[in-house]
Short mmCIF file of C-alpha atoms in Angstrom, two decimals:
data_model
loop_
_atom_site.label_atom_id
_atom_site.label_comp_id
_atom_site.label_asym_id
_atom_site.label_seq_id
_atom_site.Cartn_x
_atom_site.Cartn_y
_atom_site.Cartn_z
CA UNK A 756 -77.43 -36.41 -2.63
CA UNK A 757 -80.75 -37.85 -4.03
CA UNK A 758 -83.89 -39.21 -2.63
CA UNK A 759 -85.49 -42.16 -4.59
CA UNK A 760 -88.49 -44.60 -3.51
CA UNK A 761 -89.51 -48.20 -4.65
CA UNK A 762 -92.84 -49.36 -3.24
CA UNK A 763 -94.56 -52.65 -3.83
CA UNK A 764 -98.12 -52.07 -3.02
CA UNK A 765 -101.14 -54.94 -3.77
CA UNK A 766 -102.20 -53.03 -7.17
CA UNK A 767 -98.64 -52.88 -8.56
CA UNK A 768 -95.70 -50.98 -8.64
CA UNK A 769 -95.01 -46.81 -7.50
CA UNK A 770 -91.74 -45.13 -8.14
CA UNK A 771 -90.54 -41.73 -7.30
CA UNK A 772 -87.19 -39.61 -7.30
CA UNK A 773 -85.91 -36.26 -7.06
CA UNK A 774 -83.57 -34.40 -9.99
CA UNK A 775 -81.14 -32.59 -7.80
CA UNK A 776 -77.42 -33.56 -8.49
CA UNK A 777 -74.86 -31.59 -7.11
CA UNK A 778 -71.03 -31.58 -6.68
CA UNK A 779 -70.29 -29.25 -3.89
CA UNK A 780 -73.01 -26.68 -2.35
CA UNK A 781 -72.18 -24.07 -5.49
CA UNK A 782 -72.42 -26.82 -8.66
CA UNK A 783 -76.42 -27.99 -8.99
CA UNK A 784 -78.08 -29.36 -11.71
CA UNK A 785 -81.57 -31.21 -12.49
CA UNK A 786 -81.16 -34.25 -13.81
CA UNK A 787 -83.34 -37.36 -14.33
CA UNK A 788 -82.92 -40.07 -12.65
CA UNK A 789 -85.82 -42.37 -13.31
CA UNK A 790 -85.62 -44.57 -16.29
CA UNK A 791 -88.61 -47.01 -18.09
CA UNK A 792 -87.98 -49.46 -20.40
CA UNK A 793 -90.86 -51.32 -22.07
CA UNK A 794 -92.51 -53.92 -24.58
CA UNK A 795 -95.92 -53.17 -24.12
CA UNK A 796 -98.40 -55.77 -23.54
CA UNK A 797 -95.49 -57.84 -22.74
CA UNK A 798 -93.17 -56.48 -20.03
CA UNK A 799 -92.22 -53.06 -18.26
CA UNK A 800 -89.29 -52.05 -15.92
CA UNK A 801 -88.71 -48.69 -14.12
CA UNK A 802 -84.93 -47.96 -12.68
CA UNK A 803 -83.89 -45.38 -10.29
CA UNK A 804 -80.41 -44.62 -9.46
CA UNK A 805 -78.42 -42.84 -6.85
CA UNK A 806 -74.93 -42.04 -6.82
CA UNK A 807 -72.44 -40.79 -8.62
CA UNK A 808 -74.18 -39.50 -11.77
CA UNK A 809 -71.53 -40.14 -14.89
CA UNK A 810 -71.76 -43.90 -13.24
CA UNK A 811 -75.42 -43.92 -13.35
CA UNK A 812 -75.85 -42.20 -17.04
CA UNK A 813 -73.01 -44.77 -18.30
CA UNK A 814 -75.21 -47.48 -16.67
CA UNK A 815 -78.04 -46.08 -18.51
CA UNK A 816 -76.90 -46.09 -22.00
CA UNK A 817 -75.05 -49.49 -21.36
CA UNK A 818 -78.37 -50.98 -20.56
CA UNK A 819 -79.94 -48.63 -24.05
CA UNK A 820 -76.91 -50.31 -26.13
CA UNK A 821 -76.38 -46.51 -27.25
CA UNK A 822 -72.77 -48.41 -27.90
CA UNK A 823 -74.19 -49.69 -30.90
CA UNK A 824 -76.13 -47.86 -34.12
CA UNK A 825 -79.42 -46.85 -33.42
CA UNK A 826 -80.61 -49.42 -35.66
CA UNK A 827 -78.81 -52.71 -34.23
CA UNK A 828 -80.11 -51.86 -30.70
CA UNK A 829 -81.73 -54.84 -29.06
CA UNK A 830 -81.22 -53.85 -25.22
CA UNK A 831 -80.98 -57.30 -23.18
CA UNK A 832 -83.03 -55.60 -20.56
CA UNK A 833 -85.73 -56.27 -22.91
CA UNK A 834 -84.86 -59.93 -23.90
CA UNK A 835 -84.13 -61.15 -20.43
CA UNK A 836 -86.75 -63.98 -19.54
CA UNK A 837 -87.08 -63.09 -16.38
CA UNK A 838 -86.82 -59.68 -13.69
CA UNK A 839 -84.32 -61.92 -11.35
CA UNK A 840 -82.51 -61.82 -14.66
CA UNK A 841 -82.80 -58.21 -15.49
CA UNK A 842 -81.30 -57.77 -12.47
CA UNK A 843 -78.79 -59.39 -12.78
CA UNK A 844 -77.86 -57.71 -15.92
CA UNK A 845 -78.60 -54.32 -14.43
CA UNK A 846 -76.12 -55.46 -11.42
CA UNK A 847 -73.19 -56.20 -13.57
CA UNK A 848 -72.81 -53.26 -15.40
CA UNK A 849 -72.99 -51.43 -12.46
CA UNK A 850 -70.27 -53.21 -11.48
CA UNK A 851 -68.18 -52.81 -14.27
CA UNK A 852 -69.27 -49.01 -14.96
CA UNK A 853 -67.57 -48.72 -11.32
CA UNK A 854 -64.60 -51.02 -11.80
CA UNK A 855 -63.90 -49.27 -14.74
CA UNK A 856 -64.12 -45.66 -13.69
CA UNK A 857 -61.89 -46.61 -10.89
CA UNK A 858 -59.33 -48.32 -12.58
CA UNK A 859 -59.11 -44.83 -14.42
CA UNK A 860 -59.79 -42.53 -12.14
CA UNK A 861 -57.46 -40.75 -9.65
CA UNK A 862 -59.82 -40.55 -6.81
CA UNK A 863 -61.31 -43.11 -4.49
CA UNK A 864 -63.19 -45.93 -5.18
CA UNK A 865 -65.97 -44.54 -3.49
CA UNK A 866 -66.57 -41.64 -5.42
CA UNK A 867 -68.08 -43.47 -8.59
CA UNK A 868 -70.15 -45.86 -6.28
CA UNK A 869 -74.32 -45.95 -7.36
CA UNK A 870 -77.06 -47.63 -6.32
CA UNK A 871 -79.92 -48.28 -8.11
CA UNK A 872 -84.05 -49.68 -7.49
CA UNK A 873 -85.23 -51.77 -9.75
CA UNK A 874 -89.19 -52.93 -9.88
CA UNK A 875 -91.35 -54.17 -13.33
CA UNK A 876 -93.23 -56.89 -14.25
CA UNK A 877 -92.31 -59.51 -17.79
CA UNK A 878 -95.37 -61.66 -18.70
CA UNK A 879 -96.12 -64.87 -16.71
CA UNK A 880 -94.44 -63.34 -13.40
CA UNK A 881 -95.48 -61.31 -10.71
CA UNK A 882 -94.33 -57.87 -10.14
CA UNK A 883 -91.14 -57.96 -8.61
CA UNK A 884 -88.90 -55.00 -7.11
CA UNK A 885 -85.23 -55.07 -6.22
CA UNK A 886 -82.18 -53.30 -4.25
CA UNK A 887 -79.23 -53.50 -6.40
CA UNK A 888 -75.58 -52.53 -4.55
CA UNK A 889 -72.19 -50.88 -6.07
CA UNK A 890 -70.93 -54.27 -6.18
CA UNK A 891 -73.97 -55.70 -8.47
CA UNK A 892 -75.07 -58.09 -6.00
CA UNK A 893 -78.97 -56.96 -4.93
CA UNK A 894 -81.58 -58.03 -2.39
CA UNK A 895 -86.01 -58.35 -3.26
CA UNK A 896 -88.63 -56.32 -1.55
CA UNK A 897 -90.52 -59.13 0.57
CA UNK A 898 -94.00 -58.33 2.47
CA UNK A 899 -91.55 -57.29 5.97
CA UNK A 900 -89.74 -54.93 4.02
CA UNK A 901 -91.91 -53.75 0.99
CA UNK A 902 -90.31 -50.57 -0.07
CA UNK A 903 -86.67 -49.62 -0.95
CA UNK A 904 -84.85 -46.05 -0.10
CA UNK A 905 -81.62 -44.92 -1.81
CA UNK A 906 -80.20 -42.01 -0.77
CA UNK A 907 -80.98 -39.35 1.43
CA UNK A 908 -83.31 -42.13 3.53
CA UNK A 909 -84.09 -40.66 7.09
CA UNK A 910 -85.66 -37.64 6.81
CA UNK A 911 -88.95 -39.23 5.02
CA UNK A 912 -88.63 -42.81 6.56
CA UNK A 913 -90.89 -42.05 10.04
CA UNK A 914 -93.50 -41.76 7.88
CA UNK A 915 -93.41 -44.73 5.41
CA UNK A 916 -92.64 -46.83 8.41
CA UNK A 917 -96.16 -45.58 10.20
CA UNK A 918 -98.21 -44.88 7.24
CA UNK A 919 -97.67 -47.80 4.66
CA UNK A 920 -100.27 -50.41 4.08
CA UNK A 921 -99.59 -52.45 1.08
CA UNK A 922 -103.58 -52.26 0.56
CA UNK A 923 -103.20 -48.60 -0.49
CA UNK A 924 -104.97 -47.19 -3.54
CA UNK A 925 -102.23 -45.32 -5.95
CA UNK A 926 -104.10 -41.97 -4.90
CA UNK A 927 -103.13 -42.36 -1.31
CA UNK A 928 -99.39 -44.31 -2.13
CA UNK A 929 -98.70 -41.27 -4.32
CA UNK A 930 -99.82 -38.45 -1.29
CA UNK A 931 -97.11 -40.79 1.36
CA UNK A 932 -94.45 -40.38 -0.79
CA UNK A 933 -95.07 -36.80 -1.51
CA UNK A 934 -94.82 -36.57 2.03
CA UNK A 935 -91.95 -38.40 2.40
CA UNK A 936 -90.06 -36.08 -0.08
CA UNK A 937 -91.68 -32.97 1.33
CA UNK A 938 -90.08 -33.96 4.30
CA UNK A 939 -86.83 -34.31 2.77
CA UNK A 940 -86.41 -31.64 0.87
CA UNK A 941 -86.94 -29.43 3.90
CA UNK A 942 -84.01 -31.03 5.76
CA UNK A 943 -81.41 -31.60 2.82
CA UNK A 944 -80.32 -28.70 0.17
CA UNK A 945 -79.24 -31.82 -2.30
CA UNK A 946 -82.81 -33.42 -2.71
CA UNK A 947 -84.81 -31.00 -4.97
CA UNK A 948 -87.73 -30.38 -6.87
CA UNK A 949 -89.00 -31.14 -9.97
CA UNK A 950 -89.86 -34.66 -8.45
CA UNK A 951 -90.48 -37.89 -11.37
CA UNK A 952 -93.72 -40.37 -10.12
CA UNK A 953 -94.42 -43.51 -12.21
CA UNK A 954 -97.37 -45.77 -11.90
CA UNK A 955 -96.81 -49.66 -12.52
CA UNK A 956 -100.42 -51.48 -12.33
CA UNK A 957 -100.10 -55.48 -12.10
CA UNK A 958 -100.94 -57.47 -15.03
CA UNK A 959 -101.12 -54.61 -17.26
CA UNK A 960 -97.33 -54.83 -18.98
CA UNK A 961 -97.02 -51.24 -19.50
CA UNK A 962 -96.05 -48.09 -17.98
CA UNK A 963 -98.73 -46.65 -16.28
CA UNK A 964 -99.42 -42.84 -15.25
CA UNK A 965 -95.96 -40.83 -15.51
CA UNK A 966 -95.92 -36.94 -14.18
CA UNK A 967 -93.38 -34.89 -13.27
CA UNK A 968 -94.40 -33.11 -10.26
CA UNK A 969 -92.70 -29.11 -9.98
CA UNK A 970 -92.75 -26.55 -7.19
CA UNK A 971 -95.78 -25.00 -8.55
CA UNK A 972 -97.98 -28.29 -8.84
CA UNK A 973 -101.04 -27.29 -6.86
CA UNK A 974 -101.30 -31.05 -5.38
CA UNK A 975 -98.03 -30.71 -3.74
CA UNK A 976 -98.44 -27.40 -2.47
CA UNK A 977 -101.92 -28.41 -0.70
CA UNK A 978 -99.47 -31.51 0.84
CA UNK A 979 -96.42 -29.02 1.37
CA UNK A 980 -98.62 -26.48 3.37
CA UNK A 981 -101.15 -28.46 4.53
CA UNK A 982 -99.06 -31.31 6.26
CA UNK A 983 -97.28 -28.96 9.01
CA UNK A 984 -100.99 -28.46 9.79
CA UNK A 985 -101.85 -31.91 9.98
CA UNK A 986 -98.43 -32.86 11.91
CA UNK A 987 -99.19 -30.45 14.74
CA UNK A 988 -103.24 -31.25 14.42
CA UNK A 989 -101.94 -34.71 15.65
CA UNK A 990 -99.58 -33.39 18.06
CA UNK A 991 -102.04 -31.94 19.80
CA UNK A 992 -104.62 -34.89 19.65
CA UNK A 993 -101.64 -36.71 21.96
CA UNK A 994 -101.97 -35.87 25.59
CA UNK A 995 -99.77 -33.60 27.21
CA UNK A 996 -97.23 -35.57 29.75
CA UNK A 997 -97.97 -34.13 33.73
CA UNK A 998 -94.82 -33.03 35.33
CA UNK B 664 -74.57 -43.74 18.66
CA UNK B 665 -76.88 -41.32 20.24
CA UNK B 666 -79.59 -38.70 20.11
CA UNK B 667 -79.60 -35.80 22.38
CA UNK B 668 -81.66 -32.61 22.20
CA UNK B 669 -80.92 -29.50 23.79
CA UNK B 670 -84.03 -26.72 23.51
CA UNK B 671 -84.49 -23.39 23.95
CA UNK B 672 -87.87 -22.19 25.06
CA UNK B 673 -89.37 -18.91 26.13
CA UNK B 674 -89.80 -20.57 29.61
CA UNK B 675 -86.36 -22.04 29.96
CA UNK B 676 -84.35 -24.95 28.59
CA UNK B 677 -85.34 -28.45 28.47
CA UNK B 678 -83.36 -31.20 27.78
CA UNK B 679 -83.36 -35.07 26.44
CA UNK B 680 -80.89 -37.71 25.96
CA UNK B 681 -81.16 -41.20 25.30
CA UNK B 682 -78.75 -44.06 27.00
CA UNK B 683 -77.69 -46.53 25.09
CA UNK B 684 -73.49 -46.94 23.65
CA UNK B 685 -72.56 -49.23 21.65
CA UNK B 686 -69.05 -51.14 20.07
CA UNK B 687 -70.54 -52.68 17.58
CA UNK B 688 -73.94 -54.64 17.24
CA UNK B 689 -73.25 -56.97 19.83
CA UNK B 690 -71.48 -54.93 22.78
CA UNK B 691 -74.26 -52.34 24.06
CA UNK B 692 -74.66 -50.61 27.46
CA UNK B 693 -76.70 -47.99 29.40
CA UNK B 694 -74.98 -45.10 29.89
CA UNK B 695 -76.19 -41.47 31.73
CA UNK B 696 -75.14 -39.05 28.40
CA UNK B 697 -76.58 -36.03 31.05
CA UNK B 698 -74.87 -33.96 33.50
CA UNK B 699 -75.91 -31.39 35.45
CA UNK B 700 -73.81 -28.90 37.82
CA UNK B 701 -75.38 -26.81 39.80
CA UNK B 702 -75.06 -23.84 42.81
CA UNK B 703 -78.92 -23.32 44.21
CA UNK B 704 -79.46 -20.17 43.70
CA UNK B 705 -77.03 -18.90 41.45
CA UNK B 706 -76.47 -21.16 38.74
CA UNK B 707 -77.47 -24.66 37.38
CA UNK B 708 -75.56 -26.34 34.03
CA UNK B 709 -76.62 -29.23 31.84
CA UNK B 710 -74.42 -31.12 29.90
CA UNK B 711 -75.32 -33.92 26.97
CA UNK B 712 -72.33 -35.63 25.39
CA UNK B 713 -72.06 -37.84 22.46
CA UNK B 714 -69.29 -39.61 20.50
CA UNK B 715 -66.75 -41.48 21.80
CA UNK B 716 -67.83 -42.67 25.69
CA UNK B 717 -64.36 -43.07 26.75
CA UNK B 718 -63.74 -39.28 25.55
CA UNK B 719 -67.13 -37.94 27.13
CA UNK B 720 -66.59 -39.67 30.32
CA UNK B 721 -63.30 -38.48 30.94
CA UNK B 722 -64.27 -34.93 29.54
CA UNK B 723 -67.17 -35.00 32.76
CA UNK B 724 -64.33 -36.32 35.13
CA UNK B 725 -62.02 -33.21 34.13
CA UNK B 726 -64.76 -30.62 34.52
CA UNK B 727 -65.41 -32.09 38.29
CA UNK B 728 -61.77 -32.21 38.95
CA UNK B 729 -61.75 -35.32 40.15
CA UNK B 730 -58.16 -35.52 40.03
CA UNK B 731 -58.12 -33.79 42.95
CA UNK B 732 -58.92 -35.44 46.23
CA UNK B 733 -62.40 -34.65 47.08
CA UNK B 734 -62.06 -32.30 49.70
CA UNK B 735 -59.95 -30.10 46.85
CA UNK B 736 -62.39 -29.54 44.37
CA UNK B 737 -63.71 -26.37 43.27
CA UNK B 738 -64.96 -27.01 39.53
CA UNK B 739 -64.14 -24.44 37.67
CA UNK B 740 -67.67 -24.77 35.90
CA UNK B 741 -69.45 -23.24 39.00
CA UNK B 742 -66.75 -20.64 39.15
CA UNK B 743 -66.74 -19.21 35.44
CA UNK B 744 -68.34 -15.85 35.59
CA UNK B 745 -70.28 -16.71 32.45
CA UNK B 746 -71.60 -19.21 30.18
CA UNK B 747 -69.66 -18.27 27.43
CA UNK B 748 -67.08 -18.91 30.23
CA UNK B 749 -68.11 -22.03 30.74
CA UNK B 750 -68.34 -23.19 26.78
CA UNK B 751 -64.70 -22.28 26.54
CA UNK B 752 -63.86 -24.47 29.08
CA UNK B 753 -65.72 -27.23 28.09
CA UNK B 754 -64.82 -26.88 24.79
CA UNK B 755 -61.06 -26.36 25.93
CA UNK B 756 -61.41 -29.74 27.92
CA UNK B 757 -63.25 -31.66 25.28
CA UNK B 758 -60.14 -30.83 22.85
CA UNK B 759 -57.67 -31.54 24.94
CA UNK B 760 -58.71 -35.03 25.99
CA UNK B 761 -59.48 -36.03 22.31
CA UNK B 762 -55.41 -34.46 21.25
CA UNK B 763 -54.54 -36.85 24.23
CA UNK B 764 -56.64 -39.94 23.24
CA UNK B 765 -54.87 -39.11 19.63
CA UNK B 766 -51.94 -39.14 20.86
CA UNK B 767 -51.46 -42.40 22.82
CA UNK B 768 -53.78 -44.27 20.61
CA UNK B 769 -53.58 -46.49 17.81
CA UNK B 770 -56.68 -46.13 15.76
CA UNK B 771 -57.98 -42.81 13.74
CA UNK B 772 -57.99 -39.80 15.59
CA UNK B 773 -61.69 -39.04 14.52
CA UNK B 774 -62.55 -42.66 16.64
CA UNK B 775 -62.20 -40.28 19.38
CA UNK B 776 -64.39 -37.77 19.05
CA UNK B 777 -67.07 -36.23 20.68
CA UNK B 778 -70.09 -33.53 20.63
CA UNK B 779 -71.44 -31.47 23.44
CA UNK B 780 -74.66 -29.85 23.82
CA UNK B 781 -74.23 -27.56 26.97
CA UNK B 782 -77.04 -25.05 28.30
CA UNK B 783 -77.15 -22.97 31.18
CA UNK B 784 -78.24 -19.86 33.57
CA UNK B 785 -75.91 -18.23 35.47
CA UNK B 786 -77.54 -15.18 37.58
CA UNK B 787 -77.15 -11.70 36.21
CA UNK B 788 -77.38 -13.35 32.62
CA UNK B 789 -80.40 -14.86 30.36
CA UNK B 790 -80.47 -18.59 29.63
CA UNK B 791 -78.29 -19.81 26.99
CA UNK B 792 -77.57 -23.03 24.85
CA UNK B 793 -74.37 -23.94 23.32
CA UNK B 794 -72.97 -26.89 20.99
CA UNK B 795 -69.38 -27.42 21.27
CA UNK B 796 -67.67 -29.28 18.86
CA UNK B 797 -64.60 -31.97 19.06
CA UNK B 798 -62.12 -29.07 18.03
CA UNK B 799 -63.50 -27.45 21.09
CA UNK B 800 -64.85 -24.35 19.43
CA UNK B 801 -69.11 -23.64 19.61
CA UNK B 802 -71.52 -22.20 18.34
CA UNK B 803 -74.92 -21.08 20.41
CA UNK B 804 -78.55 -21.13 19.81
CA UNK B 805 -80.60 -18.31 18.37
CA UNK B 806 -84.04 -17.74 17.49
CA UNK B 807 -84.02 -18.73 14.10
CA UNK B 808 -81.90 -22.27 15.52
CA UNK B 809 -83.26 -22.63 18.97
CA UNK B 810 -82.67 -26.14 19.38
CA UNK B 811 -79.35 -28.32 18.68
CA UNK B 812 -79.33 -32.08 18.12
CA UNK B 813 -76.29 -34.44 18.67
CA UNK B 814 -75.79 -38.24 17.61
CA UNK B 815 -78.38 -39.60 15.55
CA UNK B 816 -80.47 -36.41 14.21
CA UNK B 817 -82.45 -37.47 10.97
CA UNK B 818 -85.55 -39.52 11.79
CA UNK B 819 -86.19 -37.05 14.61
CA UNK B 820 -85.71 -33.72 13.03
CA UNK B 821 -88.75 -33.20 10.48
CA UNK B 822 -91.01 -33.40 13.59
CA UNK B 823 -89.14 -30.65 15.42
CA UNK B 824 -89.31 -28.26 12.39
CA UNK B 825 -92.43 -28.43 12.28
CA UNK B 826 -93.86 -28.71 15.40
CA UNK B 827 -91.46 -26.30 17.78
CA UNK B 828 -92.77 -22.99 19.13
CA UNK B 829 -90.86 -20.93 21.64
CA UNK B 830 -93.42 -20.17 23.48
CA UNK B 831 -94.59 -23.86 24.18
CA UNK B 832 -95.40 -24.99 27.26
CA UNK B 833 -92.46 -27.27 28.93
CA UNK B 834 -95.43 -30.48 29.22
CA UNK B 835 -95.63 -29.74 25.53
CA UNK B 836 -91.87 -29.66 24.90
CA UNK B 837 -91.52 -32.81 26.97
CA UNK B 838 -94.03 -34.83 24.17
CA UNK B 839 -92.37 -33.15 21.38
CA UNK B 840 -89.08 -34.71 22.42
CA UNK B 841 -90.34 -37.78 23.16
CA UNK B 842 -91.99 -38.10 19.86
CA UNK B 843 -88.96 -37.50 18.19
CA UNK B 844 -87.07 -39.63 20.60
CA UNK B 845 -89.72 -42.63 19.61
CA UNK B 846 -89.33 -42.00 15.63
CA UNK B 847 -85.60 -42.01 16.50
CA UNK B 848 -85.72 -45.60 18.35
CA UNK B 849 -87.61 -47.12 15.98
CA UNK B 850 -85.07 -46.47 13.36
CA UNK B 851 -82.28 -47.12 14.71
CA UNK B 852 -80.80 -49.62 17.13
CA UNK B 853 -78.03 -47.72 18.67
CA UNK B 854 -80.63 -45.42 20.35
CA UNK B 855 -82.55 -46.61 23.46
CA UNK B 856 -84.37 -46.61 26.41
CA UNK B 857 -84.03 -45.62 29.02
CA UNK B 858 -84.53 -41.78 28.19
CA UNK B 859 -83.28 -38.83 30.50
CA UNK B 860 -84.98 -35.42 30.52
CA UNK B 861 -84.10 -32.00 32.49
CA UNK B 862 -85.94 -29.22 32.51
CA UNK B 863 -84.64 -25.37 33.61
CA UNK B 864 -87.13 -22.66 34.41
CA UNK B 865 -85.67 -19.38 33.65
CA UNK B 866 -84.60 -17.64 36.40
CA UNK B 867 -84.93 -20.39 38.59
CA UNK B 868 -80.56 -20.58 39.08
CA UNK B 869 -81.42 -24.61 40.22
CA UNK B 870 -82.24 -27.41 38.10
CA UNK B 871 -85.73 -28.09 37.90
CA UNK B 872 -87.62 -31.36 36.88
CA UNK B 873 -85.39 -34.73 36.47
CA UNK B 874 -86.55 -37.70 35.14
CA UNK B 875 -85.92 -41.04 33.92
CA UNK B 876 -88.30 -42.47 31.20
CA UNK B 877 -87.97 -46.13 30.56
CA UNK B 878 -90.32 -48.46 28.48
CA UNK B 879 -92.41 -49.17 31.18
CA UNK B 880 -93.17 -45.15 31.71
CA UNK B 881 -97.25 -45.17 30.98
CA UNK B 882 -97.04 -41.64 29.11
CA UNK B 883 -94.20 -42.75 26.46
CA UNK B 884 -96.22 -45.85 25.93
CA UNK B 885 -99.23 -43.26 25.18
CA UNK B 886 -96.62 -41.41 23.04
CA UNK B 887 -95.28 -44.41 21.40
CA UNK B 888 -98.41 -46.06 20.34
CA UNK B 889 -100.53 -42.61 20.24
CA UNK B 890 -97.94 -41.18 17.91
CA UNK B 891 -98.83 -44.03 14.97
CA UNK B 892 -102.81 -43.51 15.06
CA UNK B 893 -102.31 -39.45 14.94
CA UNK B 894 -100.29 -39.50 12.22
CA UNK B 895 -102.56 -41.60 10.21
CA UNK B 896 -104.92 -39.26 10.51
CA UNK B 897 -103.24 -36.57 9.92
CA UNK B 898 -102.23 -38.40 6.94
CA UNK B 899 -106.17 -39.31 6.12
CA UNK B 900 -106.81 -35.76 6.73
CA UNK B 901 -104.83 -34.47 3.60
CA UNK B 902 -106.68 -34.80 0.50
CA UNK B 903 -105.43 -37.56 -2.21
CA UNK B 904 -104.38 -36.96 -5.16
CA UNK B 905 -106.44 -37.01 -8.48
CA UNK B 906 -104.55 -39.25 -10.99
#
């Protein structure tokens, strides 16, 4: 499994995912699965993906031209004039990645299915952030519904859903959604540390702050621990019911 | 779908089911997904079901033998010397109708299935809890798993795990349900009000506190709208980050 996050908040743009990828309980790896493309000063776009991971990788490089020499490269992901475009583009080579693995492939359809979160800004537009579906077709955050999920999404939803406000600082967007995947990773083996976090401000048309947050990253111990705490300090502000 | 909790506590055994089934989005219904059995005195057994309602129903009809006239009953669940007993022949029922339901029908066997919680006191033996499964065999609760959920688990779970102590107090157990119960609704559509809760003091060989909890209940509205505001600060009182 995987747990990703897209969050449109009034300063700009926060993304975070996990690196576990497995295929069975016994078969884990740590892979990443948060990708930035950028023209700086003029436009930058952030991708995660879920799903089956040779269909995101292949999605990846499609969208990297690493089809062509190094040298001819001029990824459309970069030239499209607009993000409803990049989407678009990201979309259909989903779609074929997946029709073409399962023309191939002896296995379900399913299997090869991804999904993928899209969110950036290109000069002269707002910052925009998208759903994109197996079949390419993809839906836009909107102020009801400002954050996407992919993945493992229940575990760390109760929180978003009570604790978002989309007049957050990055400080405080950043400690929600290490809650969220705290929360996660406690209830589901496949989502796993190291988690990826970037920072997309508005109007600056470049990546902003990138880390890569591990199990022995003091910040998200102090959340790990120090949230049971707070969960039960709350608990116990609630009255108890009289039987 | 569902969400039912079935918890073991150093005082006894409390349980918590929600009522709403559903065919689809636009075909939903209240349904009672508890039953209890009981002799005063020397043993009281709680049932919560979920899956298929035609299965779980019928599963509840077998184990009060109401093929029988009513005059010839003698459920063999108030007979079994033992819970273990008693999860055999729940779990021997709940098999059998679903092979049956197989049988005759025309859809996927897996449309009918169904999950049990079961929990129980019978006297000369300590309180136990049981899930059953749709291929009838269980599995019972310990003190490293002393609670089970059924139906609709996620959204409620991370509060549970962090929150639970054996030795809690059943008004405290009661709001610790009923905050997962709320984070549960709010997520999803197939779980609703009205709520249905049963409590068992140890030792006690009757079934203690019943009660209905619907939206108009003044302590779930506490809950509900009490649960929001504590979390937020318990979310203020972390510490942000320092990007």
């Amino acid at each position: 499994m995987t747990y990703c996050v897209g969050m449109r908040l009034d300063r700009g743009l926060l993304f975070m995912s996990d690196t576990r990828t497995n295929a069975g309980l016994d078969n884990i790896s740590t892979y990443r699965k948060m990708f930035s493309f950028e023209t700086p000063g003029e436009r930058a776009i952030t991708l995660l993906t879920a799903g089956n991971l040779a269909t995101t990788q292949s999605v990846i490089s499609m969208l990297e031209e690493r089809t062509k020499a190094p040298g001819d490269r001029a990824p459309s992901i970069l030239e499209s004039p607009s993000m409803f475009q990049v989407a678009r583009l990201v979309g259909q080579t989903l779609r074929d990645v997946i029709a073409d693995n399962a023309q191939s492939g002896a296995r379900a359809d399913s299997s090869f299915n991804a999904s993928i979160i899209l969110g950036g800004q290109i000069k002269g537009t707002p910052p925009r952030l998208f759903m994109i579906y197996p079949e390419g077709n993809f839906i836009e955050a909107g102020d009801a519904t400002p954050y996407f999920q992919i993945g493992e999404t229940k575990y760390g939803r109760p929180i978003l859903v009570r604790a978002y406000e989309p007049s957050m600082s990055f400080e405080k967007a950043v400690k929600l959604l290490l809650v969220s995947f705290d929360s996660t990773i406690k209830a589901n083996l496949s989502v796993g540390l190291p988690l990826d976090m970037q920072i997309y401000e508005t109007d600056s048309y470049k990546l902003g702050l990138s880390r890569r947050i591990g199990a022995e990253d003091a910040y998200f111990q102090t959340i790990s621990n120090g949230w049971g705490a707070a969960l039960n300090m709350a608990f116990d502000s609630l009255p108890d019911v009289t039987l």
